[in-house]
Coordinates of C-alpha atoms in Angstrom, one line a residue:
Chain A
X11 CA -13.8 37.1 34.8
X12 CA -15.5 39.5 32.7
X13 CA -13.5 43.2 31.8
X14 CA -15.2 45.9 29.6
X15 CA -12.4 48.3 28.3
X16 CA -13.4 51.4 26.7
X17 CA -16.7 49.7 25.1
X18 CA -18.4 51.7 22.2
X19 CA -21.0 49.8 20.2
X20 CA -24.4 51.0 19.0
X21 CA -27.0 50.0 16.0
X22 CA -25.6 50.5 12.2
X23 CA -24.8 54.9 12.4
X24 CA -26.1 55.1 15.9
X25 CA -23.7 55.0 19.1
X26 CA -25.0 54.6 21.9
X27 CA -21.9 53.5 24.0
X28 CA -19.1 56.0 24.4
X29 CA -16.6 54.3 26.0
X30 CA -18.0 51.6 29.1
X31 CA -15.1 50.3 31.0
X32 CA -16.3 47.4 34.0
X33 CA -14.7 44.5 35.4
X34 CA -17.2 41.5 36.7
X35 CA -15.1 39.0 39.1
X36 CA -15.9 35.5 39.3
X37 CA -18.4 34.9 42.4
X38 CA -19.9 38.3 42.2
X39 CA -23.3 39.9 42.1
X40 CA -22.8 43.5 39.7
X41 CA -25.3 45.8 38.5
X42 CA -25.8 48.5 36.0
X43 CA -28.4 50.9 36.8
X44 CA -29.3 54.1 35.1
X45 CA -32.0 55.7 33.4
X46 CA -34.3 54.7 29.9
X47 CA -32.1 54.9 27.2
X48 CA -28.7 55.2 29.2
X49 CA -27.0 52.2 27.2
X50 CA -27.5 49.5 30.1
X51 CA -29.4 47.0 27.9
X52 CA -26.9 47.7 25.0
X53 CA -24.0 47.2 27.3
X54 CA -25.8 43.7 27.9
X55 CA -26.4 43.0 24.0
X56 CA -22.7 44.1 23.1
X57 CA -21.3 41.5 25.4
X58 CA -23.5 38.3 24.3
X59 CA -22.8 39.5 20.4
X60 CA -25.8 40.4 19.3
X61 CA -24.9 44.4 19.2
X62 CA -21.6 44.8 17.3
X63 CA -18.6 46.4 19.3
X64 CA -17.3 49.3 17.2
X65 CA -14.0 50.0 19.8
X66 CA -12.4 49.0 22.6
X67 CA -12.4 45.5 24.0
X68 CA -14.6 42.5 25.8
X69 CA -12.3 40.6 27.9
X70 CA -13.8 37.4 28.9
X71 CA -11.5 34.9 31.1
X72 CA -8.7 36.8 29.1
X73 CA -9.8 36.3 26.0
X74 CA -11.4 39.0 23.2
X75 CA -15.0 38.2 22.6
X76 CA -15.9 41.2 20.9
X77 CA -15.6 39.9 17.2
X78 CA -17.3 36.6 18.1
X79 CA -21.1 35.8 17.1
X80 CA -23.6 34.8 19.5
X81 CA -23.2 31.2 19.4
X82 CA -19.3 31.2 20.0
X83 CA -20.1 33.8 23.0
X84 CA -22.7 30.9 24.7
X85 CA -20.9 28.2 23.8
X86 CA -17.9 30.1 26.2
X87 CA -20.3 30.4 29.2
X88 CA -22.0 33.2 28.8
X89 CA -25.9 33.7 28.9
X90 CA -28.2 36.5 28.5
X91 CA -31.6 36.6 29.7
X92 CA -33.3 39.3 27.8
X93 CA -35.7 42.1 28.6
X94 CA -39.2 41.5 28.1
X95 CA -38.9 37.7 28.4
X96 CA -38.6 36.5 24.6
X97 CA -40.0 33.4 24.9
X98 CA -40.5 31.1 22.1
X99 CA -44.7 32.0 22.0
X100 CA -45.6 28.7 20.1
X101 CA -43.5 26.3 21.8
X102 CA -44.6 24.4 25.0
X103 CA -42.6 25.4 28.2
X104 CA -40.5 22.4 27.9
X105 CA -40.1 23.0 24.2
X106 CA -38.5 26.4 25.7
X107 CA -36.2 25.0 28.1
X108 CA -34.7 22.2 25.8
X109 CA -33.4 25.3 23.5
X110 CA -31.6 27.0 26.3
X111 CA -29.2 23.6 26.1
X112 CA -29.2 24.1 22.4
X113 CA -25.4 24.1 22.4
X114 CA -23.1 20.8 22.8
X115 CA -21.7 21.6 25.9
X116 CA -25.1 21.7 27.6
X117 CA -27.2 19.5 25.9
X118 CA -25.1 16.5 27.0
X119 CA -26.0 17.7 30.8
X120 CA -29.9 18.7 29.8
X121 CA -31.5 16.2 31.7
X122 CA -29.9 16.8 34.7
X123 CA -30.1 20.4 34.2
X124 CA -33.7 20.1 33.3
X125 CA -34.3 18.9 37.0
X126 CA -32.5 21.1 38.5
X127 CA -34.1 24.1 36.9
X128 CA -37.4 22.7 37.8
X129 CA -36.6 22.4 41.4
X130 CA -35.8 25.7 41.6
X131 CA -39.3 26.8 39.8
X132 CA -41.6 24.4 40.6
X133 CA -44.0 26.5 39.0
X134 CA -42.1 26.1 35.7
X135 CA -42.9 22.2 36.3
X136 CA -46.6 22.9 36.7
X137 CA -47.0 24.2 33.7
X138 CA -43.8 22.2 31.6
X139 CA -46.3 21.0 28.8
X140 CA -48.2 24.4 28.4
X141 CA -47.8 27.2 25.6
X142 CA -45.3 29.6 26.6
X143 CA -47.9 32.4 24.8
X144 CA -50.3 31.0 27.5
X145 CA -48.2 32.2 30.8
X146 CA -48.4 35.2 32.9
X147 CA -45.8 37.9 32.8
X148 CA -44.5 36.5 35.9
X149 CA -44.3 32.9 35.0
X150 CA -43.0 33.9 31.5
X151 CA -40.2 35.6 33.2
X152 CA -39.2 32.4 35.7
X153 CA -39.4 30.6 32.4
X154 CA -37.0 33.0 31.0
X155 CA -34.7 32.8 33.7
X156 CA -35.1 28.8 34.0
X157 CA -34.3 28.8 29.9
X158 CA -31.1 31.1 30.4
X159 CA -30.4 28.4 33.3
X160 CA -30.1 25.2 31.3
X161 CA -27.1 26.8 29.1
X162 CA -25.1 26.3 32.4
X163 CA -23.7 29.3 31.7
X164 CA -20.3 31.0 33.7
X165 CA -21.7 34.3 33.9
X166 CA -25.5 34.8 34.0
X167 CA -26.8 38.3 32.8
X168 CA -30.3 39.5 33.4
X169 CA -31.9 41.8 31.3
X170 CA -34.6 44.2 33.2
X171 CA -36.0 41.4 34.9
X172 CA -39.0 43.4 36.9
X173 CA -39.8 44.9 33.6
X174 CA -43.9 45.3 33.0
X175 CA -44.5 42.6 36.3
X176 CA -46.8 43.4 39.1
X177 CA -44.7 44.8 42.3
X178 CA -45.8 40.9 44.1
X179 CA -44.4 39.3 40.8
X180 CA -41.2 41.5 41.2
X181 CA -40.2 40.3 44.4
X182 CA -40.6 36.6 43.9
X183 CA -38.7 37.4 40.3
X184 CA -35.8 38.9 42.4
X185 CA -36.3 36.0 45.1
X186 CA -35.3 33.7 42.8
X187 CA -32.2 35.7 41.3
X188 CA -30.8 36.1 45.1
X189 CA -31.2 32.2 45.5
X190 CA -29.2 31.7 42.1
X191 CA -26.5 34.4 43.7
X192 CA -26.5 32.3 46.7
X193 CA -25.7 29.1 44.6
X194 CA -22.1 31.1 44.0
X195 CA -22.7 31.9 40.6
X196 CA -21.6 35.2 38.8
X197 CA -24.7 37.8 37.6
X198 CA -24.5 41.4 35.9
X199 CA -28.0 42.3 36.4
X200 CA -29.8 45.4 34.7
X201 CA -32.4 47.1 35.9
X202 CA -34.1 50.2 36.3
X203 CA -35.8 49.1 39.8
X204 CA -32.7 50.6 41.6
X205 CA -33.5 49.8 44.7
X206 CA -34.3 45.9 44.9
X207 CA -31.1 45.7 42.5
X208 CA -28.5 47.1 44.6
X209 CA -30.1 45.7 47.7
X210 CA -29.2 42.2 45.9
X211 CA -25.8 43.4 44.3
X212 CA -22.3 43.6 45.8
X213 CA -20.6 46.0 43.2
X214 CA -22.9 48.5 41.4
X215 CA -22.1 51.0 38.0
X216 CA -24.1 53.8 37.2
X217 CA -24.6 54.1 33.3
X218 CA -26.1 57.8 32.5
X219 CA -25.6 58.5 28.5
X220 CA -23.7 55.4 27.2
X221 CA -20.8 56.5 30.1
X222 CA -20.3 55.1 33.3
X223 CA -20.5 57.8 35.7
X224 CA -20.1 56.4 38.9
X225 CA -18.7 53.1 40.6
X226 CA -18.6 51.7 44.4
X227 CA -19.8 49.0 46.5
X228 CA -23.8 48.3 46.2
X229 CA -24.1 49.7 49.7
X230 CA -22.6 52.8 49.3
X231 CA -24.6 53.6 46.3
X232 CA -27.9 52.9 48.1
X233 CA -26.7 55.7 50.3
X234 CA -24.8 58.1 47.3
X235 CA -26.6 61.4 47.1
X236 CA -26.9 61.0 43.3
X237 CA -28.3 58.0 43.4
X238 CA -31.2 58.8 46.2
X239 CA -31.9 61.8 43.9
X240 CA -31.9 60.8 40.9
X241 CA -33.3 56.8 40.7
X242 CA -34.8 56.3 44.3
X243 CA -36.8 59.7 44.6
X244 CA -35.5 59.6 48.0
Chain B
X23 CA -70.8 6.4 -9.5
X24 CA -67.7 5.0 -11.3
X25 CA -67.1 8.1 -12.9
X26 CA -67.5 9.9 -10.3
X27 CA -65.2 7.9 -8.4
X28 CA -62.6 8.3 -11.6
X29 CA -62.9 11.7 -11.5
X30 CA -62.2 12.2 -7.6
X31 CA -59.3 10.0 -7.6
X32 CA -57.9 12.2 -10.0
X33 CA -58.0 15.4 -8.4
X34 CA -56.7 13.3 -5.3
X35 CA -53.9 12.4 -7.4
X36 CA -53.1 15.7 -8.6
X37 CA -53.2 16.8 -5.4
X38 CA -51.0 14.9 -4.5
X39 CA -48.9 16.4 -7.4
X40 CA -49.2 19.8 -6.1
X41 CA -48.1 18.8 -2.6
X42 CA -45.1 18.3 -3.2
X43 CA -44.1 21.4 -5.4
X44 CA -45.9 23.4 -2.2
X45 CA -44.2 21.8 0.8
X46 CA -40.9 23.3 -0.2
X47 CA -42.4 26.8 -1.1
X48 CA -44.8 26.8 2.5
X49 CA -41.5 25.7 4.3
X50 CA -39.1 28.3 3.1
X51 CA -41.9 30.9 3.8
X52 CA -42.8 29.5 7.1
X53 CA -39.3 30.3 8.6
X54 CA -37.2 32.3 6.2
X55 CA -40.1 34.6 5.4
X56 CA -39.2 34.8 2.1
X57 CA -42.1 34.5 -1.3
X58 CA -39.6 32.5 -3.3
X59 CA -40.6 32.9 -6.7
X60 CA -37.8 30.8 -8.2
X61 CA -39.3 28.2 -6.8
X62 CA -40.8 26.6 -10.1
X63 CA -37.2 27.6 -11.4
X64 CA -35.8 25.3 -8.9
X65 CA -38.3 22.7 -10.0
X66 CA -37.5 23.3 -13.9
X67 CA -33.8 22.8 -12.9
X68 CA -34.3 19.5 -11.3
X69 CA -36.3 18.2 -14.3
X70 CA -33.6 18.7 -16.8
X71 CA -31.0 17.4 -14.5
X72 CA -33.3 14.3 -13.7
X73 CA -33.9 14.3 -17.9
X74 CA -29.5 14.2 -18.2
X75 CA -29.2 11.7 -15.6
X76 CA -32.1 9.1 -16.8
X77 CA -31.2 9.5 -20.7
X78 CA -27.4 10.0 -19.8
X79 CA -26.8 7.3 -17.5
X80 CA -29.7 4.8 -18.8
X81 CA -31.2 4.6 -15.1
X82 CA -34.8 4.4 -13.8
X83 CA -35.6 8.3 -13.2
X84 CA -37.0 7.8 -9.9
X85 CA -33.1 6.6 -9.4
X86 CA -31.9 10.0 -9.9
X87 CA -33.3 11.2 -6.5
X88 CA -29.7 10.6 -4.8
X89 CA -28.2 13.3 -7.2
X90 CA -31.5 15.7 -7.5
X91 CA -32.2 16.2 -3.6
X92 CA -28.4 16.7 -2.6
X93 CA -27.9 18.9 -6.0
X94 CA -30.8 21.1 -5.8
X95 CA -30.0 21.8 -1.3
X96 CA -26.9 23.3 -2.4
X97 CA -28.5 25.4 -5.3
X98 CA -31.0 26.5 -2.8
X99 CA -28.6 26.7 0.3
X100 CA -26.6 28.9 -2.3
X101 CA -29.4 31.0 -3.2
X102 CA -30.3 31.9 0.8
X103 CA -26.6 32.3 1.9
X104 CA -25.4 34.6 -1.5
X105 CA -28.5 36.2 -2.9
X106 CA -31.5 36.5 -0.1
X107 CA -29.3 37.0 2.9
X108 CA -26.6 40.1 2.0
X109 CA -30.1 41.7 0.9
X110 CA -31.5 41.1 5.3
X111 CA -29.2 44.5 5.7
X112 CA -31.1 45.8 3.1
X113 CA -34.3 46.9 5.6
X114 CA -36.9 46.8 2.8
X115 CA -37.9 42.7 3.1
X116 CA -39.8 43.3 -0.5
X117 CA -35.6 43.7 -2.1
X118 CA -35.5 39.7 -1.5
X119 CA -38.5 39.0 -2.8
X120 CA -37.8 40.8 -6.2
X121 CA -34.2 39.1 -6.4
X122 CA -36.0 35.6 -6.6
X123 CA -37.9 37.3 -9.4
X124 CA -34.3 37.8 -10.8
X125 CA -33.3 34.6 -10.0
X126 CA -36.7 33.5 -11.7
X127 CA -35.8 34.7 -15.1
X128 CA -32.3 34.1 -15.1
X129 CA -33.1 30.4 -14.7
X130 CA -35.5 30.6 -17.4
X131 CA -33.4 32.3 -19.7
X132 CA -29.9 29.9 -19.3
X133 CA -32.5 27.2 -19.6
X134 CA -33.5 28.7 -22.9
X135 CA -30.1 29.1 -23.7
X136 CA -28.5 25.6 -22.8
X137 CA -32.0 23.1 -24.4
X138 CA -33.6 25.7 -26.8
X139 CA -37.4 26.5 -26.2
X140 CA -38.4 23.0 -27.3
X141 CA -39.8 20.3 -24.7
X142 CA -37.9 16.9 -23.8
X143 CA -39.2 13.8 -22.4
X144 CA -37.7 11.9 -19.8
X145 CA -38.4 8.5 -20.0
X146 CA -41.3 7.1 -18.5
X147 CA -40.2 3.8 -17.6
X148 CA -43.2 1.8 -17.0
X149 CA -44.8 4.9 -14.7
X150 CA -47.4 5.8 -16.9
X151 CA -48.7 2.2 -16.6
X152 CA -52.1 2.3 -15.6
X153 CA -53.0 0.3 -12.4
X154 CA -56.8 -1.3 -12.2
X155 CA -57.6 -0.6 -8.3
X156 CA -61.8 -1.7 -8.5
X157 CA -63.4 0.6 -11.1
X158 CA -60.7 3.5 -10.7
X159 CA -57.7 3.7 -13.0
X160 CA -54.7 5.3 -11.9
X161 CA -51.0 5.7 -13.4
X162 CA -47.8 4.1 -11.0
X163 CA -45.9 7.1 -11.6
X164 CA -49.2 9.3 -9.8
X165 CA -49.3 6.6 -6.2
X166 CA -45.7 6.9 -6.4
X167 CA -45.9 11.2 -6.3
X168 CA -49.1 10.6 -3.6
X169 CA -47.1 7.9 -1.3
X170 CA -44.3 10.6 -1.2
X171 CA -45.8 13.6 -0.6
X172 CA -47.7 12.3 2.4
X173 CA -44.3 11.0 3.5
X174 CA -42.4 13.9 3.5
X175 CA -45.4 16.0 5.0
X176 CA -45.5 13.4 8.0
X177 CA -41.4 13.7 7.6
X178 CA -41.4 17.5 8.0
X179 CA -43.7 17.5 10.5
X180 CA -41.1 14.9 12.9
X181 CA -38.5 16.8 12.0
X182 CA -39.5 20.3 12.6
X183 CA -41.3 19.1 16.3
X184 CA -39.0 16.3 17.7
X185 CA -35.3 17.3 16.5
X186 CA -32.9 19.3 18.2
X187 CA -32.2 21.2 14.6
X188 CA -35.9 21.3 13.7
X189 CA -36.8 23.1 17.2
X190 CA -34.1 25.4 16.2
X191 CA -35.0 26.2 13.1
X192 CA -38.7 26.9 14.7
X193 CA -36.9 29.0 17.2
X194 CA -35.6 31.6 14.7
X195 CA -38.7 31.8 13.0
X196 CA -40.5 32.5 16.0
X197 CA -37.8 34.9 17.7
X198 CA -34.7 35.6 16.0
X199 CA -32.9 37.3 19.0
X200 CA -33.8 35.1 21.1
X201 CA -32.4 31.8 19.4
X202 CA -29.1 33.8 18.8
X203 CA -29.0 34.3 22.6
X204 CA -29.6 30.6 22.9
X205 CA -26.6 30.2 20.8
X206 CA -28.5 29.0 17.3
X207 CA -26.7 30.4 14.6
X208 CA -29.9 31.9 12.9
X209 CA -28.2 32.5 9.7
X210 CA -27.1 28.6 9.4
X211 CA -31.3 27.5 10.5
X212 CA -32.0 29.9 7.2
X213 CA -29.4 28.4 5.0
X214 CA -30.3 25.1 6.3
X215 CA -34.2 25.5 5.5
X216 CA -33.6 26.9 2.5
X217 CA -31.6 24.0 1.0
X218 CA -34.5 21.3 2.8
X219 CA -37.4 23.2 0.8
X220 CA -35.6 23.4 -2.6
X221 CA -34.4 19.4 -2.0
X222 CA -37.7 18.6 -1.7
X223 CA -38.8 20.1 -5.2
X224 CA -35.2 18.0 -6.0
X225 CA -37.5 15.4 -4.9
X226 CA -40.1 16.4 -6.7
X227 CA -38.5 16.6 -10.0
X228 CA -37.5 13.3 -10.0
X229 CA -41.2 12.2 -9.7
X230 CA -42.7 14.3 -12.1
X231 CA -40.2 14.0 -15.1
X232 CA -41.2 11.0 -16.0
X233 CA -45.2 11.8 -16.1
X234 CA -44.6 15.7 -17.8
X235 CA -42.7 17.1 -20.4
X236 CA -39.5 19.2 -19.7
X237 CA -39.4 22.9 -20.9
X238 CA -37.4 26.1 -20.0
X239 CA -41.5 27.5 -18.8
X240 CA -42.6 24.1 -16.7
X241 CA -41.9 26.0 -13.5
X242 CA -44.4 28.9 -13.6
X243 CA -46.9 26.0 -15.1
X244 CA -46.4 24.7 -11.5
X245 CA -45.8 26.9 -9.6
X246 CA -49.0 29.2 -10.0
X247 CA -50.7 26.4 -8.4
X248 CA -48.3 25.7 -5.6
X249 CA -48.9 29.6 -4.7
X250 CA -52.6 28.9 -4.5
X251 CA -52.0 25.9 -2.9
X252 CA -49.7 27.1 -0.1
X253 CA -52.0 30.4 0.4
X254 CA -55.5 28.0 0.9
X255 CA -53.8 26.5 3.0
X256 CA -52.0 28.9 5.1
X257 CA -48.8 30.2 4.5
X258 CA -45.9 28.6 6.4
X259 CA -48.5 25.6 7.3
X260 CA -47.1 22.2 6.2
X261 CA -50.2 19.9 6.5
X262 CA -51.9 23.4 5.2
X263 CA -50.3 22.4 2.0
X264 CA -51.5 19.2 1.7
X265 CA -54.9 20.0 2.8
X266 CA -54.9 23.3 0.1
X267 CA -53.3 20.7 -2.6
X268 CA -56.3 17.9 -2.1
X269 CA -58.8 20.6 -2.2
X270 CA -57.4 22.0 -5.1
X271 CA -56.7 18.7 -6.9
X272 CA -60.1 17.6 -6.0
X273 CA -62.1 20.7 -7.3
X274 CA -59.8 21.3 -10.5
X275 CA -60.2 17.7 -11.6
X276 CA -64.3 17.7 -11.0
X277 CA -64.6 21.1 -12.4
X278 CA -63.0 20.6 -15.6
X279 CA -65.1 17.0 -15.5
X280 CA -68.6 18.1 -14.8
X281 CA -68.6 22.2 -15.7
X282 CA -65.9 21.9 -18.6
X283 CA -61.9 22.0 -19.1
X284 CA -62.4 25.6 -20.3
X285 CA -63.7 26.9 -16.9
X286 CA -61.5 24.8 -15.0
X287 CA -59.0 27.6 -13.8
X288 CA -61.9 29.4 -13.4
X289 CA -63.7 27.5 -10.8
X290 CA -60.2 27.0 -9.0
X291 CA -59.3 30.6 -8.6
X292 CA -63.1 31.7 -7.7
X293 CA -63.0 29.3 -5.2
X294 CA -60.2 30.3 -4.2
X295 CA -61.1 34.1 -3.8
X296 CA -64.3 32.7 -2.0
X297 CA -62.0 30.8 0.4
X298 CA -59.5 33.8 1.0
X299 CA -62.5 36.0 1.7
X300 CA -64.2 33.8 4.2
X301 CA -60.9 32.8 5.8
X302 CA -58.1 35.6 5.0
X303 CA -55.7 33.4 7.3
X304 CA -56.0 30.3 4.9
X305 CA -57.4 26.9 5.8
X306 CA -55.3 26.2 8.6
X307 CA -53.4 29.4 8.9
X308 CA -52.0 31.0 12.4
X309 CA -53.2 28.0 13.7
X310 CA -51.1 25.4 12.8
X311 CA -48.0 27.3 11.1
X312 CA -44.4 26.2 11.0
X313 CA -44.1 27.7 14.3
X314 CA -47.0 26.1 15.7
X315 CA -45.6 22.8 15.1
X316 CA -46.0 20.9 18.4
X317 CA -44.2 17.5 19.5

């Protein structure tokens, strides 16, 4: 579905990507983990558009989406749920949601959506008419995730979801990402909590110094020396 | 008490006035986040073109509205896509601000160029007929600029909190990244609100050319007010705007009644430091700002 060849991007004289290759397939749960600063988020930010590729190629169904903008990369079904929430602080929850179905495609499906999403987080419902700037960090990230939800999107990519959450907070966040996975959809996920990642994950990529240093299956790098060393302190 | 009552129907009226040369200015601050300081340009540019039209064409000036709103979006959609936004890149947000000082003076001066220093009148056409309402005297032309500003602030306001576009536009303002990751193309929500703030002075001009005269300097006349106005208020607050423009109106029009047209200015701008002092934020500001615009 998704195929990274030989990715450099970075921001204006700065690269920070020296060549990522990775495929995603359709149906799959894959993760980039590495260290601060290792180019995971970048990787993330090249894909949906908002980081300019300088060479190589993003393949998505086929297709080159590396010279597209944002829009064009949403509008082909894919979403990005950045790190640190990003909420729209003086809208109202629902205010929120309604601009993930921004584009066409989705808003003709937002009611439905809408529902949907707030079945899933029936906190988000609770508090639907509320300030975003008003939530906890947890409910600020379900509303993050629920927002990246109503674009319908193909491939779903989370951005450091755990990021700044209390450890309780964490596991409800990734809870709710292994019941999305369960729903059959495709997820690149991000994180620096290693371990709750790769437990979730089938395929995993390890990201040190914009270069992917290391590839297997999500169970095998629970157990990779390198990996118990160096992120799980094991 | 009739006086009085004169007097304060006045300043509501030129309030009224100033409204609507601030609503554009507040807007394209509110979400662009750029001081535009062409804006009395803008305003100067519509008032010769509504003058041409109304003289040209021999229609009511208040007709000219379908030519001066449309016209004056694409000067000010032009302006955000060619001049303000190849200068984003440019790191340093003061560069933009400085090229609508450009833009400022190079209106003035091809204005200068094409009429000559000397003022024109655009036809009143009945507007500055005064209109007996109990012991208060007011000119058409002046309900007709009150009726419409209140309009388009209650307009804005619908738009901005219960449209698809106008949540996007609020979007960008309030996280750029995040709207592109919604897939809002933040550069068309700029280009976009750029063109509605400068079609409202469009709309604007059409109102006041029949009431002032028309001269190459009209815009910084107006526009030093619509500053003030849009600062008491709270920058990037739409009902700020009005709120600033009636207290403005109101205290400039008793000021230069009871203390003296001298001290006029005076009065207003003291008042205005006193203001700024008390609240930095302006009347309403950071509390009910573009991006505070609820449903």
């Amino acid at each position: 579905m998704l195929e990274l060849r030989d990715v450099h991007a970075g921001y204006g004289p700065t690269t920070i990507l020296h060549g990522v290759s990775l495929t995603v397939q359709a149906g799959e749960v894959v993760t980039i983990v590495g260290g601060n600063g290792a180019g995971k988020t970048t990787t993330l930010r090249a894909i949906a558009g908002v980081v300019s590729t300088t060479a190589g190629q993003i393949l998505f169904e086929g297709e080159d989406i590396s010279t597209l903008s944002p829009h064009d990369i949403v509008d082909l079904g894919i979403t990005m749920i950045p790190e640190g929430r990003q909420l729209f602080p003086d809208m109202t929850v629902r205010e929120n949601l309604l601009m993930g179905a921004y584009r066409p495609a989705a808003r003709a499906a937002r009611a439905d959506t809408l529902e949907e999403v707030l079945t899933l987080f029936p906190r988000v419902r609770e508090r639907i008419d509320q300030r975003a700037s008003h939530l906890s960090g947890g409910e600020q990230q379900m509303v993050a995730i629920a927002r990246g939800m109503m674009a319908r999107p193909k491939l779903l990519m989370f951005d450091e979801p755990s990021l700044g959450l209390a450890p309780k907070i964490v596991s409800q966040v990734f809870q709710v990402i292994e019941q999305i996975e369960a729903s059959g959809a495709t997820v690149l996920i991000v994180e620096q909590n290693v371990f709750h990642t790769l437990k979730a994950a089938n395929r995993g990529y390890v990201l040190e110094n914009g270069e992917i240093v290391l590839s297997d299956d999500a169970e095998a790098l629970l157990t990779n020396d390198h990996i118990r060393q160096a992120y799980l302190g094991i | 008490m009739d006086t009085f009552l004169q007097v304060l129907v006045n300043g509501i009226m030129l309030g009224g006035l100033f409204t609507i040369v601030a609503i554009g200015l507040t807007l394209i601050f509110g979400i662009v986040k750029v001081i535009n300081f062409a804006h009395g340009e803008f305003l100067m540019v519509g008032m010769y073109l509504a003058y041409l039209l109304t003289v040209g064409l021999g229609v009511h000036p208040y007709v000219t509205v379908v030519a001066l709103a449309p016209a004056l979006f694409v000067l000010g959609a032009l302006a955000q896509r060619f001049i303000i936004q190849p200068l984003l890149a440019a790191r340093d947000e003061h560069v933009q601000i400085f090229a609508t000082v450009g833009l400022s003076t190079a209106l003035i001066n091809l204005a200068l160029m094409v009429f000559g220093a000397d003022i024109v009148n655009t036809p009143s056409s009945g507007l500055r007929t005064p209109l007996e309402i109990g012991p208060v005297r007011v000119l058409i032309g002046q309900i007709c600029i009150l009726v419409t500003a209140v309009v388009a602030v209650i307009g804005l306001q619908l738009f901005l909190g219960r449209t698809n576009t106008g949540r996007a536009i609020r979007a960008v303002a309030q996280n750029r990244t995040a709207a592109q990751l919604m897939g809002i193309n933040a550069n068309r929500m700029h280009i976009l609100t750029f063109g509605i703030g400068t079609a409202c002075v469009g709309v604007a001009a059409a109102l006041v050319a029949p009431l002032y005269p028309t001269s190459p300097n009209i815009g910084t006349y107006f526009v030093l007010t619509a500053f003030v106005v849009v600062v008491l208020g709270g920058l990037g607050s739409i009902p700020g705007a009005l709120l600033g423009a009636m207290v403005i109106g109101v205290v400039d029009a008793m000021s230069g009644f009871y203390i003296g047209s001298d001290l006029r200015e005076a009065v207003v701008f003291g008042m205005f430091l006193v203001i700024l002092i008390l609240r930095p934020s302006g009347l309403l500001g950071s509390r009910s700002t573009l991006s505070h615009v609820s449903p």
